[in-house]
Amino acid sequence: MSTQWSTVDGPDGAFDAFLALPRGGRGPALLLLQEIFGVNAHIRAVAEQYAADGYVVLAPDLFWRQGRRLAFGYDEADWGRAAQCMQRADVAQAQADIGAAAAALRATPGAEGRLAALGFCWGGRMAYLALANGHAEHAVAYYGGGIQHCLERADDIRAPLLLHFGARDAHIAPAAVRAIAERFEAREEVEIHLYPDAEHGFNCNHRSSYHQRSAAEAHGHTLLFLSENQ
């Protein structure tokens, strides 16, 4: 596996993206979309994890307009700074950047197959919208905060979508998960998994909310979903 920072030419200027290549340098294209904490150590580790699984992974720095390569931890001060970045981020601009990053990933030597978007938390909502906007051919969202407020885009989802939620998530209410499930109930291409012992951020082993079994199960479901749709 090899990793490096690369540059994406976006509609409003160039920005950075973290690229992880599998051994051999070839594999299905996977666009990795950050949490509110930026392309931090955890997101870079996720990129490396999927590169080890055989994917060509690109994680764009979506907060670049507020500062180059902003990356936060999980203490109270960093939570506050990350939340401010999310509040200042313009979703339309972020989606335009995601479209540019998707084009750059497709043009990356060794990137093959149908491009997938994989996002966590805020990035989960961005992955959902990326699928609705046609930037990806299939998508996976882990605890995608705010998807319940974007259900007017559900009819624009015409490709496979996998959603992971934690039943103990204090940031995404059970009613929100039910609303999403009900909206997509008749859609065979949409798959939803609810992990009974998982909190928000259960996939992140840098946080106290990490839940190993749920993370392992979700990773298995994700790999199967990606392989079936690549």
Tab-separated table of N, CA, C and O in Angstrom, residues 52-104:
chain	number	residue	atom	x	y	z
A	52	ALA	N	-6.003	-1.408	1.776
A	52	ALA	CA	-5.582	-2.769	2.097
A	52	ALA	C	-6.610	-3.782	1.615
A	52	ALA	O	-6.266	-4.931	1.302
A	53	ASP	N	-7.869	-3.374	1.535
A	53	ASP	CA	-8.932	-4.240	1.001
A	53	ASP	C	-8.945	-4.254	-0.527
A	53	ASP	O	-9.789	-4.937	-1.124
A	54	GLY	N	-8.070	-3.479	-1.158
A	54	GLY	CA	-7.938	-3.531	-2.601
A	54	GLY	C	-8.511	-2.352	-3.360
A	54	GLY	O	-8.578	-2.387	-4.596
A	55	TYR	N	-8.903	-1.280	-2.665
A	55	TYR	CA	-9.539	-0.134	-3.314
A	55	TYR	C	-8.550	1.006	-3.544
A	55	TYR	O	-7.612	1.198	-2.761
A	56	VAL	N	-8.779	1.753	-4.611
A	56	VAL	CA	-8.091	3.019	-4.829
A	56	VAL	C	-8.950	4.087	-4.164
A	56	VAL	O	-10.076	4.347	-4.584
A	57	VAL	N	-8.432	4.702	-3.107
A	57	VAL	CA	-9.234	5.561	-2.227
A	57	VAL	C	-8.750	7.003	-2.302
A	57	VAL	O	-7.549	7.276	-2.187
A	58	LEU	N	-9.691	7.927	-2.475
A	58	LEU	CA	-9.381	9.353	-2.466
A	58	LEU	C	-10.283	10.038	-1.441
A	58	LEU	O	-11.508	9.916	-1.499
A	59	ALA	N	-9.662	10.765	-0.496
A	59	ALA	CA	-10.405	11.477	0.550
A	59	ALA	C	-10.158	12.975	0.404
A	59	ALA	O	-9.116	13.492	0.837
A	60	PRO	N	-11.087	13.705	-0.226
A	60	PRO	CA	-10.881	15.137	-0.443
A	60	PRO	C	-11.037	15.958	0.832
A	60	PRO	O	-11.836	15.632	1.705
A	61	ASP	N	-10.257	17.025	0.908
A	61	ASP	CA	-10.331	17.975	2.023
A	61	ASP	C	-11.475	18.940	1.731
A	61	ASP	O	-11.303	19.931	1.025
A	62	LEU	N	-12.644	18.669	2.295
A	62	LEU	CA	-13.845	19.434	1.948
A	62	LEU	C	-13.993	20.734	2.730
A	62	LEU	O	-14.882	21.537	2.429
A	63	PHE	N	-13.142	20.970	3.726
A	63	PHE	CA	-13.179	22.234	4.471
A	63	PHE	C	-12.062	23.175	4.021
A	63	PHE	O	-11.692	24.102	4.751
A	64	TRP	N	-11.509	22.971	2.840
A	64	TRP	CA	-10.322	23.710	2.405
A	64	TRP	C	-10.542	25.211	2.350
A	64	TRP	O	-9.589	25.991	2.519
A	65	ARG	N	-11.757	25.644	2.118
A	65	ARG	CA	-12.015	27.090	2.049
A	65	ARG	C	-11.802	27.766	3.401
A	65	ARG	O	-11.588	28.980	3.466
A	66	GLN	N	-11.890	27.001	4.476
A	66	GLN	CA	-11.711	27.547	5.823
A	66	GLN	C	-10.287	27.364	6.338
A	66	GLN	O	-9.909	27.942	7.365
A	67	GLY	N	-9.505	26.570	5.641
A	67	GLY	CA	-8.132	26.312	6.040
A	67	GLY	C	-7.655	25.010	5.423
A	67	GLY	O	-8.395	24.027	5.395
A	68	ARG	N	-6.442	25.002	4.940
A	68	ARG	CA	-5.907	23.840	4.231
A	68	ARG	C	-5.649	22.684	5.189
A	68	ARG	O	-5.009	22.844	6.224
A	69	ARG	N	-6.188	21.530	4.861
A	69	ARG	CA	-5.988	20.281	5.599
A	69	ARG	C	-6.331	20.416	7.089
A	69	ARG	O	-5.628	19.904	7.967
A	70	LEU	N	-7.429	21.081	7.389
A	70	LEU	CA	-7.880	21.156	8.778
A	70	LEU	C	-8.179	19.747	9.279
A	70	LEU	O	-8.862	18.972	8.610
A	71	ALA	N	-7.673	19.428	10.462
A	71	ALA	CA	-7.874	18.094	11.037
A	71	ALA	C	-8.007	18.238	12.541
A	71	ALA	O	-7.165	18.871	13.187
A	72	PHE	N	-9.065	17.672	13.097
A	72	PHE	CA	-9.360	17.834	14.512
A	72	PHE	C	-9.398	16.488	15.217
A	72	PHE	O	-9.633	15.446	14.606
A	73	GLY	N	-9.187	16.552	16.529
A	73	GLY	CA	-9.354	15.379	17.374
A	73	GLY	C	-10.750	15.354	17.961
A	73	GLY	O	-11.694	15.940	17.402
A	74	TYR	N	-10.898	14.732	19.124
A	74	TYR	CA	-12.236	14.490	19.662
A	74	TYR	C	-12.420	15.032	21.079
A	74	TYR	O	-13.375	14.673	21.755
A	75	ASP	N	-11.529	15.933	21.517
A	75	ASP	CA	-11.749	16.563	22.809
A	75	ASP	C	-12.751	17.702	22.639
A	75	ASP	O	-13.179	18.028	21.529
A	76	GLU	N	-13.130	18.312	23.750
A	76	GLU	CA	-14.201	19.310	23.720
A	76	GLU	C	-13.858	20.506	22.834
A	76	GLU	O	-14.700	20.991	22.065
A	77	ALA	N	-12.611	20.967	22.901
A	77	ALA	CA	-12.220	22.132	22.109
A	77	ALA	C	-12.277	21.826	20.620
A	77	ALA	O	-12.785	22.628	19.818
A	78	ASP	N	-11.767	20.665	20.232
A	78	ASP	CA	-11.788	20.303	18.816
A	78	ASP	C	-13.203	20.036	18.322
A	78	ASP	O	-13.526	20.319	17.162
A	79	TRP	N	-14.054	19.472	19.178
A	79	TRP	CA	-15.462	19.298	18.807
A	79	TRP	C	-16.063	20.655	18.417
A	79	TRP	O	-16.769	20.765	17.416
A	80	GLY	N	-15.780	21.682	19.235
A	80	GLY	CA	-16.324	23.008	18.952
A	80	GLY	C	-15.824	23.569	17.641
A	80	GLY	O	-16.598	24.120	16.847
A	81	ARG	N	-14.520	23.430	17.380
A	81	ARG	CA	-13.949	23.937	16.135
A	81	ARG	C	-14.494	23.174	14.927
A	81	ARG	O	-14.791	23.765	13.881
A	82	ALA	N	-14.629	21.853	15.071
A	82	ALA	CA	-15.161	21.043	13.975
A	82	ALA	C	-16.608	21.414	13.675
A	82	ALA	O	-17.014	21.513	12.502
A	83	ALA	N	-17.397	21.626	14.731
A	83	ALA	CA	-18.798	22.006	14.537
A	83	ALA	C	-18.912	23.349	13.818
A	83	ALA	O	-19.788	23.539	12.964
A	84	GLN	N	-18.020	24.285	14.141
A	84	GLN	CA	-18.025	25.576	13.450
A	84	GLN	C	-17.720	25.406	11.964
A	84	GLN	O	-18.348	26.052	11.111
A	85	CYS	N	-16.764	24.537	11.656
A	85	CYS	CA	-16.442	24.290	10.247
A	85	CYS	C	-17.643	23.722	9.500
A	85	CYS	O	-17.927	24.125	8.362
A	86	MET	N	-18.342	22.792	10.132
A	86	MET	CA	-19.525	22.208	9.502
A	86	MET	C	-20.586	23.277	9.261
A	86	MET	O	-21.205	23.326	8.187
A	87	GLN	N	-20.796	24.142	10.251
A	87	GLN	CA	-21.822	25.169	10.120
A	87	GLN	C	-21.479	26.184	9.036
A	87	GLN	O	-22.364	26.714	8.362
A	88	ARG	N	-20.193	26.424	8.839
A	88	ARG	CA	-19.764	27.395	7.834
A	88	ARG	C	-19.707	26.795	6.434
A	88	ARG	O	-19.680	27.536	5.448
A	89	ALA	N	-19.641	25.480	6.353
A	89	ALA	CA	-19.506	24.832	5.052
A	89	ALA	C	-20.782	24.989	4.235
A	89	ALA	O	-21.889	24.826	4.753
A	90	ASP	N	-20.637	25.291	2.975
A	90	ASP	CA	-21.759	25.410	2.060
A	90	ASP	C	-21.946	24.060	1.367
A	90	ASP	O	-21.028	23.559	0.716
A	91	VAL	N	-23.128	23.469	1.507
A	91	VAL	CA	-23.365	22.125	0.976
A	91	VAL	C	-23.233	22.103	-0.547
A	91	VAL	O	-22.661	21.162	-1.114
A	92	ALA	N	-23.733	23.128	-1.218
A	92	ALA	CA	-23.636	23.163	-2.680
A	92	ALA	C	-22.175	23.213	-3.119
A	92	ALA	O	-21.768	22.537	-4.079
A	93	GLN	N	-21.367	24.017	-2.435
A	93	GLN	CA	-19.941	24.076	-2.759
A	93	GLN	C	-19.264	22.739	-2.478
A	93	GLN	O	-18.427	22.277	-3.270
A	94	ALA	N	-19.627	22.122	-1.344
A	94	ALA	CA	-19.045	20.823	-1.007
A	94	ALA	C	-19.400	19.785	-2.065
A	94	ALA	O	-18.552	18.969	-2.460
A	95	GLN	N	-20.635	19.806	-2.545
A	95	GLN	CA	-21.034	18.856	-3.571
A	95	GLN	C	-20.305	19.121	-4.886
A	95	GLN	O	-19.938	18.174	-5.597
A	96	ALA	N	-20.054	20.373	-5.207
A	96	ALA	CA	-19.276	20.683	-6.410
A	96	ALA	C	-17.851	20.155	-6.269
A	96	ALA	O	-17.276	19.599	-7.220
A	97	ASP	N	-17.283	20.301	-5.078
A	97	ASP	CA	-15.945	19.769	-4.825
A	97	ASP	C	-15.939	18.242	-4.909
A	97	ASP	O	-14.991	17.642	-5.422
A	98	ILE	N	-16.995	17.621	-4.399
A	98	ILE	CA	-17.099	16.162	-4.466
A	98	ILE	C	-17.173	15.704	-5.917
A	98	ILE	O	-16.550	14.714	-6.311
A	99	GLY	N	-17.906	16.440	-6.733
A	99	GLY	CA	-17.960	16.117	-8.153
A	99	GLY	C	-16.587	16.210	-8.812
A	99	GLY	O	-16.201	15.346	-9.613
A	100	ALA	N	-15.821	17.250	-8.442
A	100	ALA	CA	-14.472	17.404	-8.982
A	100	ALA	C	-13.559	16.289	-8.476
A	100	ALA	O	-12.733	15.754	-9.236
A	101	ALA	N	-13.696	15.927	-7.197
A	101	ALA	CA	-12.879	14.848	-6.638
A	101	ALA	C	-13.215	13.510	-7.292
A	101	ALA	O	-12.332	12.686	-7.547
A	102	ALA	N	-14.501	13.292	-7.572
A	102	ALA	CA	-14.912	12.061	-8.248
A	102	ALA	C	-14.294	11.987	-9.638
A	102	ALA	O	-13.810	10.925	-10.066
A	103	ALA	N	-14.286	13.107	-10.355
A	103	ALA	CA	-13.677	13.130	-11.686
A	103	ALA	C	-12.179	12.858	-11.603
A	103	ALA	O	-11.614	12.123	-12.425
A	104	ALA	N	-11.527	13.452	-10.579
A	104	ALA	CA	-10.096	13.219	-10.399
A	104	ALA	C	-9.808	11.766	-10.061
A	104	ALA	O	-8.832	11.185	-10.550
